[in-house]
Short mmCIF file of C-alpha atoms in Angstrom, two decimals:
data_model
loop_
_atom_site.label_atom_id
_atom_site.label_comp_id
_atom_site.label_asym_id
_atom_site.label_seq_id
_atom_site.Cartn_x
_atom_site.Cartn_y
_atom_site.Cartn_z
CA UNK A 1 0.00 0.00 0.00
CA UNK A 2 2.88 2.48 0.99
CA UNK A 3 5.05 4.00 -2.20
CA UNK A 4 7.55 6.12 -1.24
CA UNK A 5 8.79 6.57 -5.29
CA UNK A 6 6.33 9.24 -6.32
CA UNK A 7 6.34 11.27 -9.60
CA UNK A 8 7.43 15.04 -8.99
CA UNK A 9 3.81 16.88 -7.82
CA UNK A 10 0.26 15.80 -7.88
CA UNK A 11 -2.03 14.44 -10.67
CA UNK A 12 -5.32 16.09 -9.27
CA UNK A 13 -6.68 16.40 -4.96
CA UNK A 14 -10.27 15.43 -3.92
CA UNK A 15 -11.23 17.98 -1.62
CA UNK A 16 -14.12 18.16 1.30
CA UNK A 17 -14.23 21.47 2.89
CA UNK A 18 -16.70 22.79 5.93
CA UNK A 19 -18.65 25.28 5.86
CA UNK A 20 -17.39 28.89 7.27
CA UNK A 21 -19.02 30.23 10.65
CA UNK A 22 -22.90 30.86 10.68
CA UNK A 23 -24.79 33.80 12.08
CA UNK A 24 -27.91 31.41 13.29
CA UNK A 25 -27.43 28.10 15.19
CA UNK A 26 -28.46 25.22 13.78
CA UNK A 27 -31.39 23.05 14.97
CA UNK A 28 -31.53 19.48 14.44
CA UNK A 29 -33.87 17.30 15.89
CA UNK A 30 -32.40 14.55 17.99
CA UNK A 31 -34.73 11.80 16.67
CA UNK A 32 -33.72 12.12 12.82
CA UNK A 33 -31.63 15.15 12.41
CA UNK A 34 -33.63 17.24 10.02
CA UNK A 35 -33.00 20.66 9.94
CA UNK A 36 -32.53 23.85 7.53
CA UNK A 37 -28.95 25.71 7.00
CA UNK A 38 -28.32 28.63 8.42
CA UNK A 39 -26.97 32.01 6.95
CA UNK A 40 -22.91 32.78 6.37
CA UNK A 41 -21.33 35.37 8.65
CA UNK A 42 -18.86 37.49 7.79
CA UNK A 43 -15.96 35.69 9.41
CA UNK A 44 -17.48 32.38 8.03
CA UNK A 45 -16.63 34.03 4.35
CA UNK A 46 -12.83 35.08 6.12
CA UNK A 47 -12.31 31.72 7.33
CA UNK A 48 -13.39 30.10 3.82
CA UNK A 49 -11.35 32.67 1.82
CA UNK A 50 -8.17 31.73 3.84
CA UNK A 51 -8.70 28.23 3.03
CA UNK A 52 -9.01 28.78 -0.51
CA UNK A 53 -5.80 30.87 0.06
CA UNK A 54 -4.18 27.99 2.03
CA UNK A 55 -5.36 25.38 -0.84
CA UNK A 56 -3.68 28.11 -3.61
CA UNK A 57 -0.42 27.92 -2.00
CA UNK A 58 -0.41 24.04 -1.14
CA UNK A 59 -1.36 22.98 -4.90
CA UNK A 60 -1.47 26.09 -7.25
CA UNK A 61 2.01 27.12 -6.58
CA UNK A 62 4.57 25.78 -8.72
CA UNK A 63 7.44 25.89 -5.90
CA UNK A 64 5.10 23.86 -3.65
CA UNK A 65 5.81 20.36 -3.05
CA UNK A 66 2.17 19.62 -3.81
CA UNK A 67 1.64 21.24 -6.72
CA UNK A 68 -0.50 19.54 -8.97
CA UNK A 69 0.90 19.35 -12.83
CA UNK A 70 -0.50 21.29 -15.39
CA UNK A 71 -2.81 23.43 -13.32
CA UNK A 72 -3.73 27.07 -14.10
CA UNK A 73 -2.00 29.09 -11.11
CA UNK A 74 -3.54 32.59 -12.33
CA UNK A 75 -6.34 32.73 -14.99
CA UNK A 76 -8.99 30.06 -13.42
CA UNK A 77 -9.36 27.63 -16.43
CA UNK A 78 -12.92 26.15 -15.26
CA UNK A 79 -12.45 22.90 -16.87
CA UNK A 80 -9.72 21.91 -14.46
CA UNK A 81 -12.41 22.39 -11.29
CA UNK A 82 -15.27 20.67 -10.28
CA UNK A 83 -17.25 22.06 -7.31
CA UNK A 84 -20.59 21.34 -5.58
CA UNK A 85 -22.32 22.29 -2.23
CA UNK A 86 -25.29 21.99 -0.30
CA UNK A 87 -27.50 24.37 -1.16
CA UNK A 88 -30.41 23.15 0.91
CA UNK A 89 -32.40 25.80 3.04
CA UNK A 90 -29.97 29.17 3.85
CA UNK A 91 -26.54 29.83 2.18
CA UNK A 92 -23.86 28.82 4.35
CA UNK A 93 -22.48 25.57 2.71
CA UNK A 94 -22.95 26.92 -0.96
CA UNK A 95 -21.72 30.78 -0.39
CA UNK A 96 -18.73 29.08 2.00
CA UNK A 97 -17.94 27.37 -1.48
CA UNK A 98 -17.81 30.73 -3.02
CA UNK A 99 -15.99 32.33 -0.73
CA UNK A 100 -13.13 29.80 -0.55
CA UNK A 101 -13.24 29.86 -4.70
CA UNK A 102 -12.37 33.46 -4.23
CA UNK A 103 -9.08 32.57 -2.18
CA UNK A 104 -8.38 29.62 -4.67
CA UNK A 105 -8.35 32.17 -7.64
CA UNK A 106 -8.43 35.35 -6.82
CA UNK A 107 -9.16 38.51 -8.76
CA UNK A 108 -6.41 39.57 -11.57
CA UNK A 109 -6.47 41.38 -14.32
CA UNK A 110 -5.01 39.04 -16.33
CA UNK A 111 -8.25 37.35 -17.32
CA UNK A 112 -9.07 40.70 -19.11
CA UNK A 113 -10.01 39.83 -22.56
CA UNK A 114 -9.50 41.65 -26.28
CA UNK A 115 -12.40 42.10 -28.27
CA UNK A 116 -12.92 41.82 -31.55
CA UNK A 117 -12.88 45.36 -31.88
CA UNK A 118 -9.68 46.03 -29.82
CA UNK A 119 -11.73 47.05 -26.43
CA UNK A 120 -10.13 44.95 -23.57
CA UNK A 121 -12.73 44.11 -21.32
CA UNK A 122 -11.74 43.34 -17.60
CA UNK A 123 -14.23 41.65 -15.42
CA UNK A 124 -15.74 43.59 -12.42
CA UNK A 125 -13.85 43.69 -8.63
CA UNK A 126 -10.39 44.50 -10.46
CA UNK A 127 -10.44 40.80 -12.26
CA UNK A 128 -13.05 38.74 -10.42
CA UNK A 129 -13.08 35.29 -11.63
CA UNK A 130 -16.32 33.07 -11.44
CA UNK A 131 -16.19 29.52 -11.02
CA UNK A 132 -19.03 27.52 -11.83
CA UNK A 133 -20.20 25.63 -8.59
CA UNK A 134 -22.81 22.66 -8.91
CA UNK A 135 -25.79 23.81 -6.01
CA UNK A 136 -27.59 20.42 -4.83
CA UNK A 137 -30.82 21.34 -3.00
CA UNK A 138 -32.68 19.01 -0.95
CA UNK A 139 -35.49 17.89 -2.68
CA UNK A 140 -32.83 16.84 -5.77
CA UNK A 141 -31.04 14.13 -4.66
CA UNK A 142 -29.70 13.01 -1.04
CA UNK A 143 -26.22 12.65 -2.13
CA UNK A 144 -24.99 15.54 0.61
CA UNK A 145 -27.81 15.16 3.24
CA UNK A 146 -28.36 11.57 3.08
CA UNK A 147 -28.90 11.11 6.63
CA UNK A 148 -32.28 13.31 6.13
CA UNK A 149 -35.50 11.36 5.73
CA UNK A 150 -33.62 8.08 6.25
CA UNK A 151 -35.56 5.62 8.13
CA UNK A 152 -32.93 3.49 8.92
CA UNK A 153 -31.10 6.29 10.50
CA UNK A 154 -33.78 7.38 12.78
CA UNK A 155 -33.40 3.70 13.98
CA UNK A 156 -30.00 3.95 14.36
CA UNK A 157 -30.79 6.82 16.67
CA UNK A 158 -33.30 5.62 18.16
CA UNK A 159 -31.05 2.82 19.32
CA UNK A 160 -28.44 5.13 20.66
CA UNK A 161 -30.87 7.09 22.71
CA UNK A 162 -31.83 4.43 24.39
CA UNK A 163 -28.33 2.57 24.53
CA UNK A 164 -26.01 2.34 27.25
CA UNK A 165 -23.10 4.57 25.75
CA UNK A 166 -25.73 7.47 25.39
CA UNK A 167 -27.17 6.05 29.07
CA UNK A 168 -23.48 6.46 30.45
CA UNK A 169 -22.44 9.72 28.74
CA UNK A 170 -25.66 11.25 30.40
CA UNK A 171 -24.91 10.77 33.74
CA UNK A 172 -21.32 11.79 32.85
CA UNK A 173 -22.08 15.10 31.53
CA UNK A 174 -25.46 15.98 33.83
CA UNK A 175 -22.93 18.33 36.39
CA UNK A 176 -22.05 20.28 33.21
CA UNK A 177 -25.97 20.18 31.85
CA UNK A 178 -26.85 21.25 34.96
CA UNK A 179 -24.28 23.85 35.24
CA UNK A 180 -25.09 25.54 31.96
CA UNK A 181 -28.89 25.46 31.69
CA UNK A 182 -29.47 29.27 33.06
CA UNK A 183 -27.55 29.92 29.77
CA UNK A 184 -29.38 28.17 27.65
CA UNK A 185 -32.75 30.67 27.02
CA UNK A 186 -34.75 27.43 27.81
CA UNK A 187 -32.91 24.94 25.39
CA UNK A 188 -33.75 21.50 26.27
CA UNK A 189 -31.04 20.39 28.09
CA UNK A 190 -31.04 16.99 28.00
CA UNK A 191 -27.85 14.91 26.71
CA UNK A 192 -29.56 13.99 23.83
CA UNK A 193 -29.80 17.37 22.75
CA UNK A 194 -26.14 18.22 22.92
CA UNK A 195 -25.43 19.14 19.32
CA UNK A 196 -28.27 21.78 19.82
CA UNK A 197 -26.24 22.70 23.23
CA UNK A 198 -22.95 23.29 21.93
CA UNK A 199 -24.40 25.21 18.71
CA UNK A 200 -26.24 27.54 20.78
CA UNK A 201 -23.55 28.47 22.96
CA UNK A 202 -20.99 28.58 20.23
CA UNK A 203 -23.04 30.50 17.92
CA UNK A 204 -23.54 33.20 21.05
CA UNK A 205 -20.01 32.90 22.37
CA UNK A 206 -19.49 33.86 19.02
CA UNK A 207 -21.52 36.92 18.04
CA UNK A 208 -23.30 37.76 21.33
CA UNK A 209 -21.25 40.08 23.39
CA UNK A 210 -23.43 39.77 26.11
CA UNK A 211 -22.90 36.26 26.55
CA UNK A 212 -19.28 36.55 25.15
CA UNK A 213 -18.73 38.59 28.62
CA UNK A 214 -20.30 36.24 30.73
CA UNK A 215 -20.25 32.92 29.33
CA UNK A 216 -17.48 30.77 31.60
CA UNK A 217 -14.68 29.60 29.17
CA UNK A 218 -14.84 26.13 30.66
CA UNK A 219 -18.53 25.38 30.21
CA UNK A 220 -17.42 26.19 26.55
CA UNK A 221 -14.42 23.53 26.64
CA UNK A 222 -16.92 21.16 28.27
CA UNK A 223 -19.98 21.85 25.86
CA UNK A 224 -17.64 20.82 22.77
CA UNK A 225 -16.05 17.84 24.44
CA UNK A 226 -19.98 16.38 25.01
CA UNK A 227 -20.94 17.61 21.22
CA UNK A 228 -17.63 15.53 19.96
CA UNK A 229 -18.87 12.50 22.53
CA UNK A 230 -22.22 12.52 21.19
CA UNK A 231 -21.72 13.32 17.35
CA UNK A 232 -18.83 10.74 17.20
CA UNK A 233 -21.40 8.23 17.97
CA UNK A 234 -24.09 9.31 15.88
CA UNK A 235 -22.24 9.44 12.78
CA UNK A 236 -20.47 5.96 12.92
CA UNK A 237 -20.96 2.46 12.69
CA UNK A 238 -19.24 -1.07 13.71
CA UNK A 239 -19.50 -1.92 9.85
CA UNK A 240 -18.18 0.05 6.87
CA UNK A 241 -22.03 -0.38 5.03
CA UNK A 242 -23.51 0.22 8.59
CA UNK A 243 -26.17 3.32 7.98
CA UNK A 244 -24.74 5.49 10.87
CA UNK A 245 -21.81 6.20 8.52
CA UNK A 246 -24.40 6.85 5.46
CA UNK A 247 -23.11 10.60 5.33
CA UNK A 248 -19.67 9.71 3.50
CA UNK A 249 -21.15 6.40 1.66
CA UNK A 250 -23.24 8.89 -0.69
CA UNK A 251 -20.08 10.58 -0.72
CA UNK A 252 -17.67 8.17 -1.81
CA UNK A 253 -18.78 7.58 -5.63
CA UNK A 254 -18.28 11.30 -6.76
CA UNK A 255 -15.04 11.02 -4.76
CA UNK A 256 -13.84 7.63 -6.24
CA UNK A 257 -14.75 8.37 -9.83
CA UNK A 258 -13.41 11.74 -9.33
CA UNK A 259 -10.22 9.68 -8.28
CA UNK A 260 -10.49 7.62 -11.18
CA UNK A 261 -11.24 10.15 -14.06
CA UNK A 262 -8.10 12.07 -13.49
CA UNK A 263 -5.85 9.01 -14.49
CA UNK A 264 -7.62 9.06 -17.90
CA UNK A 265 -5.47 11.02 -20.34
CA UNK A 266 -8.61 13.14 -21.63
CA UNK A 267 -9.33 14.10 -18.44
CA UNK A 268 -8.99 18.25 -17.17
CA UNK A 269 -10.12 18.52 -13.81
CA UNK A 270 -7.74 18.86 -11.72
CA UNK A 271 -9.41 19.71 -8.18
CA UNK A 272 -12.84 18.34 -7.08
CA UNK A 273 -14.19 20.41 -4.59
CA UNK A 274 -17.07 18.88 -2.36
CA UNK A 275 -18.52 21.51 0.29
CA UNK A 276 -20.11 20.27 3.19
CA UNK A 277 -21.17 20.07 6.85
CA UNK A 278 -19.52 18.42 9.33
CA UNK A 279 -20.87 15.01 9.38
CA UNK A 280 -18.74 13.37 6.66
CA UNK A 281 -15.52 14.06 8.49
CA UNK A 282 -16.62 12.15 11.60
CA UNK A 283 -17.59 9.03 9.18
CA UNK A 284 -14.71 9.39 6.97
CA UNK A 285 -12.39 9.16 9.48
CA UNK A 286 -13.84 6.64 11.15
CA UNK A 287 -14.01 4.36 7.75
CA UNK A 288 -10.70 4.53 7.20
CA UNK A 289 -9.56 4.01 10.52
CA UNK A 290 -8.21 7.27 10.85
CA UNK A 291 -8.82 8.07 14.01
CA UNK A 292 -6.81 4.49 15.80
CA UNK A 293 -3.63 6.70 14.63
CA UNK A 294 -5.06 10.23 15.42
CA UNK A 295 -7.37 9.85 17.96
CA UNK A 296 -7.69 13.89 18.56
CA UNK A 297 -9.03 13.87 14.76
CA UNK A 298 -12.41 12.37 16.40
CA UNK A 299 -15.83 14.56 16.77
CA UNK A 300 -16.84 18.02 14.87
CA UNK A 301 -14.46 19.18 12.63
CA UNK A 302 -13.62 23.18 13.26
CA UNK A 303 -14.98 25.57 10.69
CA UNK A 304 -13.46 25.84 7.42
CA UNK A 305 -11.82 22.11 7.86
CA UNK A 306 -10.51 20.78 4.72
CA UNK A 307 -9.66 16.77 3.94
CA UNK A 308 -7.77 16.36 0.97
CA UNK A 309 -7.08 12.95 -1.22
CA UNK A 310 -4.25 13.77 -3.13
CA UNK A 311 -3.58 11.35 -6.20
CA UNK A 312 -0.42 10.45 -7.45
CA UNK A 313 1.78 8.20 -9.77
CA UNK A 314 4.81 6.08 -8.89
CA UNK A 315 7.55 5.54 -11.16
CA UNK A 316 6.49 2.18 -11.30
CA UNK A 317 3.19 3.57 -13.38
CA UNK A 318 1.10 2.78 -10.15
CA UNK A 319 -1.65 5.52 -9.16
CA UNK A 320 -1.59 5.91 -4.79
CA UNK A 321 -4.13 8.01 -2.92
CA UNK A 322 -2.83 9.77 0.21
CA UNK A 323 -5.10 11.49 3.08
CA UNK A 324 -3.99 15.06 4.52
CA UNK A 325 -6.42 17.14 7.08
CA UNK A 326 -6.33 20.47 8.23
CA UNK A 327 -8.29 21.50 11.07
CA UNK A 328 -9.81 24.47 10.43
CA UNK A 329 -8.66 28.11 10.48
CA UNK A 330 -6.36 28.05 13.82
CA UNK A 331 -4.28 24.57 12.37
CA UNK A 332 -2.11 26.08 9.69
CA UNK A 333 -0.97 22.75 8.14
CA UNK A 334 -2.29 19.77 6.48
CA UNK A 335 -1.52 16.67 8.52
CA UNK A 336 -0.94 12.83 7.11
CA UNK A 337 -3.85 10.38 7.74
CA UNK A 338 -3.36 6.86 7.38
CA UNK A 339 -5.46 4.57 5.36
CA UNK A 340 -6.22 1.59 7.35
CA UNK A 341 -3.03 2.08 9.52
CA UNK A 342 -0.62 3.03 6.20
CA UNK A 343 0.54 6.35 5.10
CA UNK A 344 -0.81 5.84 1.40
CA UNK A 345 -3.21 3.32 -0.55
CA UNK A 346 -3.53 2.57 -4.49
CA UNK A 347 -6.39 3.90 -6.27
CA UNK A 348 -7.49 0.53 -6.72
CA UNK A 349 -7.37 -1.03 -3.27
CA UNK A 350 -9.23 2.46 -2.35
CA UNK A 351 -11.75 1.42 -4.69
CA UNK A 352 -11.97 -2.57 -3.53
CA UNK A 353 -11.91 -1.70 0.53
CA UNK A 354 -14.60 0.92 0.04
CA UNK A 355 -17.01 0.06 -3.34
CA UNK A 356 -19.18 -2.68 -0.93
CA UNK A 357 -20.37 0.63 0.85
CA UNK A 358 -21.38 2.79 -1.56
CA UNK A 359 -24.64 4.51 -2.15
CA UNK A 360 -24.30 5.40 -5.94
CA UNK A 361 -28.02 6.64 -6.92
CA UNK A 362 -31.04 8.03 -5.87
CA UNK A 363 -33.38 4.53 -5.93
CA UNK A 364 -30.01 2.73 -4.06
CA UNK A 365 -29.99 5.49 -1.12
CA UNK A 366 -34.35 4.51 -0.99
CA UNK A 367 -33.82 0.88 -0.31
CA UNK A 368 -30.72 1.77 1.74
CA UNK A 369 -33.21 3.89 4.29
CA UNK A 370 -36.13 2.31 3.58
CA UNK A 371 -37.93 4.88 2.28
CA UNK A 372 -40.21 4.59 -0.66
CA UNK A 373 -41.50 7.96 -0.73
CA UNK A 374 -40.00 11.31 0.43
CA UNK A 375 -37.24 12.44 -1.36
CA UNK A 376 -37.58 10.98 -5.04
CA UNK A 377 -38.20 7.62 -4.16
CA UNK A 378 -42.35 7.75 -4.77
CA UNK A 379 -41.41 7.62 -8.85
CA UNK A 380 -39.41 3.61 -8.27
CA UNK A 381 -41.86 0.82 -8.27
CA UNK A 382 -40.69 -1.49 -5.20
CA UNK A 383 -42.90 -4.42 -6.65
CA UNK A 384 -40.06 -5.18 -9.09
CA UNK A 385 -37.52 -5.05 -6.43
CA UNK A 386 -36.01 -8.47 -6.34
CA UNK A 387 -34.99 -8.22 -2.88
CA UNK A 388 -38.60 -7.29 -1.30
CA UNK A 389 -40.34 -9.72 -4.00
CA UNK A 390 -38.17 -12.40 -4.64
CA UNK A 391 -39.90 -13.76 -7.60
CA UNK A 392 -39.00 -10.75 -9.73
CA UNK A 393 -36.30 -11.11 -12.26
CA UNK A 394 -36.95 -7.37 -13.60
CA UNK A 395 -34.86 -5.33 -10.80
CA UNK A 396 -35.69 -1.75 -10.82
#
């Protein structure tokens, strides 16, 4: 799995970025997680733009290590980039992916053009340059909120609310949820709610100077420690397929074929940009086993956190996948994951150890949630399923 022989540079990264700071908390209900975006803040568009700055220097610069071959380092070609984000409800995961765009290719006036008639024409904000960026909304496809209107997940929680580990962390945390409720402008404070706990008080640590002032620090440390406790739990599994983990499984074919395409010689992207919540993080690194060799990588990834799979070739010919995550605006360096406990993995054992858990379409994410009518899935007939009726030899 490890190559240490690599090709000067990269051949293309697949990114996943989070979302920049919010200027509304976030409510998700306990029992299925459902919930609307919120709206991006002003620092949430600072932290994304120094990410995209960050991502310039790591893979647009041609002194960088990293540098991925025959990129554009000025004038955005928008062939070489693909880019999507969750544009369900507000704007914070899709204008997060705008913002960081802007710090990946900033304005310059050198994508001025020359008319026909000799007129250069130089686009608006001294050389802004617009990247196309793919917005998924809700009722489209589940592909980046898969965990939504999932049946099978609402099990899953249901199981956990009721389960010993959630049972155990209550009585653990009930000094601090005791401690922090006259804060809380009559949030429920029960364990289960501690994602709606932490939010709150992070979102009015935040931009509440009221509460900034008298808000204890360590009530703050504590509230993120539960949120990581509970949201580690919620978004894994004890099996790769296992449908706690369903937020990086609809995840993974864009992400493989992305992978795959750029190791075809007519292939021009050279960065696919994913923008996102925090969710996948916790399953991705829990998939790959990340978190047995970085255990501190566990929980809710900061604002602005990037994971990058950076593709190479060996001079042996061999294409090799390696995992780098930085940790939001305060970490000001990508860090090595491991794949399974090694520093680097081959496209195609990437593909073989994680295929078996893929949710690759619309009518496969239905049967994987048992759902057979929000969401898209009313338009599949299920009497043809060969799974739920056996004697069909039709399929979908």
């Amino acid at each position: 799995m490890v190559n240490a022989s690599t090709s000067a540079g990269l051949i293309g990264v697949v990114l996943l970025a989070r979302h920049g700071d919010r200027t509304s908390t976030l409510y998700q209900d306990p029992a299925t997680y459902n919930s609307t975006q919120g709206y991006l803040s002003a620092l949430g568009a600072e932290q994304e733009y120094e990410l995209g700055q960050f991502l310039r220097n790591t893979y647009l610069n041609p002194g960088s290590p990293s540098y991925i071959q025959g990129a554009n380092t000025d004038v955005v070609d928008v062939d070489q980039l693909y880019v999507r984000a969750d544009a369900g409800g507000g704007n914070v995961i899709l204008d997060s992916a705008y913002a960081l765009l802007q710090g990946l290719y900033p304005p310059t006036k050198s994508s001025a053009i020359t008319l026909a008639n000799g007129k250069v024409a130089t686009p608006p904000l001294d050389g802004y340059q617009y990247v196309p960026v793919e917005s998924l909304e809700f009722w489209q496809a589940p592909a980046l909120t898969s965990w939504m209107d999932c049946e099978y997940f609402d099990l899953h929680l249901s199981r956990l609310n009721s389960g010993v580990v959630f049972k155990d962390l209550t009585a653990t945390a009930a000094p601090f949820l005791q401690a922090v409720t006259p804060y809380l402008n009559g949030l429920n404070n029960s364990f289960l709610n501690m994602w709606n706990i932490y939010d709150y008080i992070n979102v009015q640590y935040t931009h509440n100077k009221t509460f900034y002032e008298n808000f204890p620090v360590t009530l703050l440390e504590q509230a993120r420690y539960f949120a990581n406790q509970h949201e580690q739990n919620v978004f894994t599994d004890s099996v790769i397929n296992g449908v706690g983990q369903i937020a990086i499984r609809t995840l993974w074919p864009e992400m493989l074929w992305s992978l795959g395409n750029m190791t075809l010689p007519s292939n021009k992207v050279k960065i696919a940009l994913t923008e996102v919540d925090y969710k996948p993080f916790i399953s991705l690194f829990n998939v790959t086993n990340a978190t047995v060799t970085n255990p501190n990588i566990s929980g809710i990834a900061d604002y602005a956190s990037v994971v990058a799979l950076e593709l190479s070739q060996d001079s042996q010919g061999q294409y090799n996948v390696a995992m780098k995550f930085k940790n939001g605006t305060n970490d000001n360096q990508f860090h090595a994951l491991k794949f399974w406990g090694s520093d680097s993995i081959t496209l195609d054992n990437l593909i073989h150890a994680i295929d078996s858990s893929t949710i690759n379409s619309t009518v496969n994410w239905c049967f994987s949630c048992n759902q057979t009518v929000l969401r898209g899935c009313s338009v599949f007939n299920y009497s043809n399923d060969p799974f739920l009726n056996p004697t069909s030899a039709t399929g979908y």
